[in-house]
Short mmCIF file of N, CA and C in Angstrom, two decimals:
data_model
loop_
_atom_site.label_atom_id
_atom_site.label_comp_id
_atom_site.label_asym_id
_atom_site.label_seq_id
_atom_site.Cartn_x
_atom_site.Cartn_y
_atom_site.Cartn_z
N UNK A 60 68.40 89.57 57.02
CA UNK A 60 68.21 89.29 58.41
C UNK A 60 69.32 89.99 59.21
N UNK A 61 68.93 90.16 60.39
CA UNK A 61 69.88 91.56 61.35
C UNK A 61 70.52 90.54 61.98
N UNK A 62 72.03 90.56 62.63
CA UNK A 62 72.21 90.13 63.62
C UNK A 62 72.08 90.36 65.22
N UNK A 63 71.70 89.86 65.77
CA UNK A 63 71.44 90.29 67.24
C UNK A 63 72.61 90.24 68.34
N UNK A 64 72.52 91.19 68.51
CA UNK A 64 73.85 90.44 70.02
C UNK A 64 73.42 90.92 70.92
N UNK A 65 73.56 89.84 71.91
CA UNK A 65 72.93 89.70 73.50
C UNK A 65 74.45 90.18 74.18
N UNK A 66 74.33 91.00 75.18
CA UNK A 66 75.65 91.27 76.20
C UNK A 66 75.36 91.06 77.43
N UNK A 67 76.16 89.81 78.36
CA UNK A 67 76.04 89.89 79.42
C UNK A 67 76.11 91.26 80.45
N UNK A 68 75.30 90.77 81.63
CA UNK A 68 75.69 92.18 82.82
C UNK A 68 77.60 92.48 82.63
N UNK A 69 78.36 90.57 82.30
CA UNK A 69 79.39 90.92 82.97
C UNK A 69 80.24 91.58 81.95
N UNK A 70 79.88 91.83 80.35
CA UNK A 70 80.67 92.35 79.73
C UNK A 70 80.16 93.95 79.67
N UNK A 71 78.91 94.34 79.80
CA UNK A 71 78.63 95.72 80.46
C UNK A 71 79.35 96.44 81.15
N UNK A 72 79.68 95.55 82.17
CA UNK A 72 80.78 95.84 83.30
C UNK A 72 81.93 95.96 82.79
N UNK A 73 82.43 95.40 82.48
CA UNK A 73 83.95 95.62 81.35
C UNK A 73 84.21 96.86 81.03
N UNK A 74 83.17 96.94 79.86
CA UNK A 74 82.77 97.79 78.85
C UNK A 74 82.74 99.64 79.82
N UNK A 75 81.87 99.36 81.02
CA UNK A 75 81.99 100.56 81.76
C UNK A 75 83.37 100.92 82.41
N UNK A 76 83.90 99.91 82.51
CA UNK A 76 84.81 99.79 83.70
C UNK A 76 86.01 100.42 82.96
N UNK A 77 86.43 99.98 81.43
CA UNK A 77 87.40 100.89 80.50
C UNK A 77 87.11 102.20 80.48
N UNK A 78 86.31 102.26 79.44
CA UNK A 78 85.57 103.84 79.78
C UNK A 78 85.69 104.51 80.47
N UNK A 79 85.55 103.67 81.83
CA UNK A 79 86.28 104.79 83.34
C UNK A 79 87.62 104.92 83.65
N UNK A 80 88.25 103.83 82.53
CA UNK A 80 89.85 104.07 83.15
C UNK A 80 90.36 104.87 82.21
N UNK A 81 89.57 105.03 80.94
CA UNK A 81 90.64 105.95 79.67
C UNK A 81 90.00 107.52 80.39
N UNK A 82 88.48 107.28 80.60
CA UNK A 82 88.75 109.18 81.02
C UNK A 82 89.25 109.08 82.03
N UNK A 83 89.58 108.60 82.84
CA UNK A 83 89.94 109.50 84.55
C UNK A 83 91.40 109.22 83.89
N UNK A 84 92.12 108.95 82.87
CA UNK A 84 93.74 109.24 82.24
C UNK A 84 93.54 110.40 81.59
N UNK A 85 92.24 110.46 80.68
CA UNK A 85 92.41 111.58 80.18
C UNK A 85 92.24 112.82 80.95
N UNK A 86 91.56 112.40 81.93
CA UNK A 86 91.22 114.08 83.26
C UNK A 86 92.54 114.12 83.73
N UNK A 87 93.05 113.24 84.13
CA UNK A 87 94.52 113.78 84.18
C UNK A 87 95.62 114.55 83.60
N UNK A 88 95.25 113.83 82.48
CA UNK A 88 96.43 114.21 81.14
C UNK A 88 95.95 115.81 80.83
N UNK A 89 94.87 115.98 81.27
CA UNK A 89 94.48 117.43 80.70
C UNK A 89 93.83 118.26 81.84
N UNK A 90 94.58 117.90 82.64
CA UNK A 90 94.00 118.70 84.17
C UNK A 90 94.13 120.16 83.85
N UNK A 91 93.02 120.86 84.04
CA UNK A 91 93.90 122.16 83.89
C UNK A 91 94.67 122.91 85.04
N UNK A 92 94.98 122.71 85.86
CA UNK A 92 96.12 123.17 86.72
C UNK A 92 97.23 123.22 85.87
N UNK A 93 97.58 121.93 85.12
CA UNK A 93 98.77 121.47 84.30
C UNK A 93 98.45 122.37 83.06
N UNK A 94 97.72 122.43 82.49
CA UNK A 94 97.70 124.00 81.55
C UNK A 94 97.81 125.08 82.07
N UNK A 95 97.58 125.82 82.92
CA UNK A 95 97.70 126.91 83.40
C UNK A 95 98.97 126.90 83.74
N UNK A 96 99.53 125.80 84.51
CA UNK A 96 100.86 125.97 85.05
C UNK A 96 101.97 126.05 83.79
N UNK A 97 101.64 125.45 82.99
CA UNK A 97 102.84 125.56 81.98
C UNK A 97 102.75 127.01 81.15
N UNK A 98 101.16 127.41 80.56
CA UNK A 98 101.25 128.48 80.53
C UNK A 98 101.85 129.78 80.87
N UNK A 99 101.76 129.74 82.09
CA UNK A 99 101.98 131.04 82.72
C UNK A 99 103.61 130.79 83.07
N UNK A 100 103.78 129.20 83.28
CA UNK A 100 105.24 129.80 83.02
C UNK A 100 106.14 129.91 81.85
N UNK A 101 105.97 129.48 80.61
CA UNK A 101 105.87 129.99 79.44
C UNK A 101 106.37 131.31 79.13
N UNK A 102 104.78 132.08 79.61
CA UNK A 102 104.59 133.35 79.77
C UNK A 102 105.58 134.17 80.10
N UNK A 103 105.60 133.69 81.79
CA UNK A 103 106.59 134.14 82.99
C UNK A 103 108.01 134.28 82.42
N UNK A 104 108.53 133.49 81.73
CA UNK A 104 109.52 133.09 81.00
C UNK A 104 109.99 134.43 79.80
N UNK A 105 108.88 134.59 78.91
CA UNK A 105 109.03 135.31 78.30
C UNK A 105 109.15 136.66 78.56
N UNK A 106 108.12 137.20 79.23
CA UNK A 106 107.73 138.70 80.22
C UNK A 106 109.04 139.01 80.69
N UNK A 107 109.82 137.96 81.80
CA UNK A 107 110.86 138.06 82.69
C UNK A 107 112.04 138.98 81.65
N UNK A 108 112.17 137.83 80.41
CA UNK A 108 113.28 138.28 79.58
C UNK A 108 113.32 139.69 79.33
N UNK A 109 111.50 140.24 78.67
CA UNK A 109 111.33 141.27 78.62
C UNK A 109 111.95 142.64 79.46
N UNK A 110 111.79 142.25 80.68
CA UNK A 110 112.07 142.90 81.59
C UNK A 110 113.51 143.12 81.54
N UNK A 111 113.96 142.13 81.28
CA UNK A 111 115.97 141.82 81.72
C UNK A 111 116.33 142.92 80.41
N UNK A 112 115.87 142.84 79.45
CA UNK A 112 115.73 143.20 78.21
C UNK A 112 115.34 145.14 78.05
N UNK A 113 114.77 145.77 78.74
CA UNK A 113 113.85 146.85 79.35
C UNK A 113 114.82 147.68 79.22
N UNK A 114 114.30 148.84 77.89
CA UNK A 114 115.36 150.02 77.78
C UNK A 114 114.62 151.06 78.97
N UNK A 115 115.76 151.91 79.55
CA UNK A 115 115.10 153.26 80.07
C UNK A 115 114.10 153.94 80.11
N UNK A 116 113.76 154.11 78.68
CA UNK A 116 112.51 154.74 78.41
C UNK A 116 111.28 154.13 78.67
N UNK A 117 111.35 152.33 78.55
CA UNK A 117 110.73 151.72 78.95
C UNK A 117 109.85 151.92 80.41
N UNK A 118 111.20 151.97 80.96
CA UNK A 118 111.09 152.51 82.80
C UNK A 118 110.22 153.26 82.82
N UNK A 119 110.90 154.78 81.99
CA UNK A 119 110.37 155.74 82.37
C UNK A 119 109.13 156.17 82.42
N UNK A 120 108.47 155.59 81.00
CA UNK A 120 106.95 155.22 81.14
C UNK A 120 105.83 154.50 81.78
N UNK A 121 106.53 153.60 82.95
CA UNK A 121 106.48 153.34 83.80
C UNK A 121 106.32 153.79 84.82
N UNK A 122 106.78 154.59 85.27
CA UNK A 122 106.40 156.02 86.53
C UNK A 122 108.18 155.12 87.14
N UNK A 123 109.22 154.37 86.73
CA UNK A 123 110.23 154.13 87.41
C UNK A 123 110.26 152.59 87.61
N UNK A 124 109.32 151.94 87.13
CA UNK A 124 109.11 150.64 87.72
C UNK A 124 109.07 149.79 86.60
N UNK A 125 110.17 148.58 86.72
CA UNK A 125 110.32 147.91 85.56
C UNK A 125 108.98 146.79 84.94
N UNK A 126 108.04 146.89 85.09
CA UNK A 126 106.77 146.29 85.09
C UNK A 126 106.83 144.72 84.61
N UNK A 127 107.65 144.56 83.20
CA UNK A 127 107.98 143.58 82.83
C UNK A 127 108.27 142.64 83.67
N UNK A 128 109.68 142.84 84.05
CA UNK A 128 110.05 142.46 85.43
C UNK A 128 109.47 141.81 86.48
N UNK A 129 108.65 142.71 86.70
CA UNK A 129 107.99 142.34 87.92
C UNK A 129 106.72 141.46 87.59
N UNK A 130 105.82 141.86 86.46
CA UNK A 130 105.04 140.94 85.92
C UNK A 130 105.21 139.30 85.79
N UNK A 131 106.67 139.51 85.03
CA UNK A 131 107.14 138.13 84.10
C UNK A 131 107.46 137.18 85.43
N UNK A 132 108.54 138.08 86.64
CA UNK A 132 108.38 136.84 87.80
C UNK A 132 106.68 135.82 88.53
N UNK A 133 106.03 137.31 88.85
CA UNK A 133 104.74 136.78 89.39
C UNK A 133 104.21 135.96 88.57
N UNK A 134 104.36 135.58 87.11
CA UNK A 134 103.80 134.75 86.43
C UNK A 134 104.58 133.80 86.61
N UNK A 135 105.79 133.66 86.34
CA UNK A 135 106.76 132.69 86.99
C UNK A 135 105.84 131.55 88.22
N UNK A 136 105.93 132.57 89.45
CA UNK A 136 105.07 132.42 90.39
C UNK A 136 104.22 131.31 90.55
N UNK A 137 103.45 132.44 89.91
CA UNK A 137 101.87 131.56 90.24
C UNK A 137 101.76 130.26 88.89
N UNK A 138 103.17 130.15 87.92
CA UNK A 138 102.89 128.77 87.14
C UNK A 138 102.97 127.64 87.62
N UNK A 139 104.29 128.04 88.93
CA UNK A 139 105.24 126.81 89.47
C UNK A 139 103.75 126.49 90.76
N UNK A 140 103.32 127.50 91.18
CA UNK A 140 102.44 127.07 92.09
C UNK A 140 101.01 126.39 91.74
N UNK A 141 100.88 126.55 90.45
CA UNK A 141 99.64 125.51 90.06
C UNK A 141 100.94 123.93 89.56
N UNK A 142 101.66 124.17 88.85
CA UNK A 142 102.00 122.60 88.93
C UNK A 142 102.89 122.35 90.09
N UNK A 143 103.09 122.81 91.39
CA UNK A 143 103.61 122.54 92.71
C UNK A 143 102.24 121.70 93.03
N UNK A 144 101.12 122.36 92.84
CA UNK A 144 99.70 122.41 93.31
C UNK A 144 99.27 120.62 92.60
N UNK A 145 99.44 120.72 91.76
CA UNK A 145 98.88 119.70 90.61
C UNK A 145 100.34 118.34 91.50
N UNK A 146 101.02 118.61 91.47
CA UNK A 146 102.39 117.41 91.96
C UNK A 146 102.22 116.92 93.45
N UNK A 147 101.55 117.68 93.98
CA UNK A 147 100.78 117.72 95.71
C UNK A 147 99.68 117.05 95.93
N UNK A 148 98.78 117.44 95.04
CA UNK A 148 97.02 116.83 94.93
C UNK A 148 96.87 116.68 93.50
N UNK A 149 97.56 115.58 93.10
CA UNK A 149 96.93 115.02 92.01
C UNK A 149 95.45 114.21 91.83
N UNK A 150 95.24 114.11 90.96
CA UNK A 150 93.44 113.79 90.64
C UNK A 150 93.38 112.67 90.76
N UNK A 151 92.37 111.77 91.58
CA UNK A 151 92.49 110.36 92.18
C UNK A 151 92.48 109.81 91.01
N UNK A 152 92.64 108.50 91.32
CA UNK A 152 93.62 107.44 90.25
C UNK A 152 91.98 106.97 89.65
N UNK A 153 92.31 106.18 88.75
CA UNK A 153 91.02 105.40 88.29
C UNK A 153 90.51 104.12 89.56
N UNK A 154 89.32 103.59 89.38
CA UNK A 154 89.02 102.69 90.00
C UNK A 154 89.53 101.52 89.79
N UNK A 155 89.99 100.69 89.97
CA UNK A 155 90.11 99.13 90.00
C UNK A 155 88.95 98.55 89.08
N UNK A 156 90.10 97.88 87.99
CA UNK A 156 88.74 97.17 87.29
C UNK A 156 88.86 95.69 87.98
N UNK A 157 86.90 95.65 87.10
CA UNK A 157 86.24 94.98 87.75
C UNK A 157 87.18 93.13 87.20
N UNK A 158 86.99 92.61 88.44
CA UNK A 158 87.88 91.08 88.13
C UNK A 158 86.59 90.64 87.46
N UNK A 159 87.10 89.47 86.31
CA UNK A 159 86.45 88.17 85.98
C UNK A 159 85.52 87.35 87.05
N UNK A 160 86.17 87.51 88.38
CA UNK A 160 86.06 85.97 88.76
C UNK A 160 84.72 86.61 90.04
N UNK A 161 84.27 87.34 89.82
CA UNK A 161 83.32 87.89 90.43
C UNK A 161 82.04 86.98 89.58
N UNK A 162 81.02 86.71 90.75
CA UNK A 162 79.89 85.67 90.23
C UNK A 162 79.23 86.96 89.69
N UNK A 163 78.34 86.02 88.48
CA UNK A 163 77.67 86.64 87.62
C UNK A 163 75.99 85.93 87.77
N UNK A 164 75.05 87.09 87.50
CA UNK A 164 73.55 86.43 87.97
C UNK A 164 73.26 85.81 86.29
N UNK A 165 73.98 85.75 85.24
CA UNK A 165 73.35 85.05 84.05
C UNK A 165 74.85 84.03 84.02
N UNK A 166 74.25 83.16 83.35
CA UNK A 166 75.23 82.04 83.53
C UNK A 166 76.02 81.85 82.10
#
């Protein structure tokens, strides 16, 4: 013989109401602004050194222009400006779970 289980509307509600609070943590936790931004400055980080790093010849193949350099900052850049971006307009919060003491239509 199977067991049956009956679920109220109000534990439905519960039940949805978590669900909505672990993803809208996890859309946060994994926003991608916040990947991109760490990425690229990572990146930026590394490139830059490159550049600091940049023998002559390097240059010279360059047409004069330290590319690295100039690359590794703009990545710099545009990392700090997606998590500037992400620290400004963060992703709305979860909803308010639902109270207990809210009437229920099954008794």
């Amino acid at each position: 013989m199977s067991e049956h289980h009956e679920y109220s509307e109000r534990d439905v509600q519960r039940e949805v109401s978590e669900l909505e609070t672990r993803s809208a943590t996890a859309a946060r936790l994994f926003d991608i602004r916040r990947i991109i931004g760490i990425l690229f400055v990572l990146y930026g980080v590394i490139v830059t050194i490159a550049g600091f790093t940049a023998s002559d010849a390097d240059i010279d193949k360059a047409e004069g222009v330290n590319i690295n350099l100039w690359t590794g900052l703009a990545m710099l850049l545009l990392g700090l400006f997606f998590l500037t971006w992400l620290k400004l307009r963060p992703t709305a919060p979860p909803p308010p779970p639902v109270s207990d003491t809210e009437p229920s239509d099954h008794p």
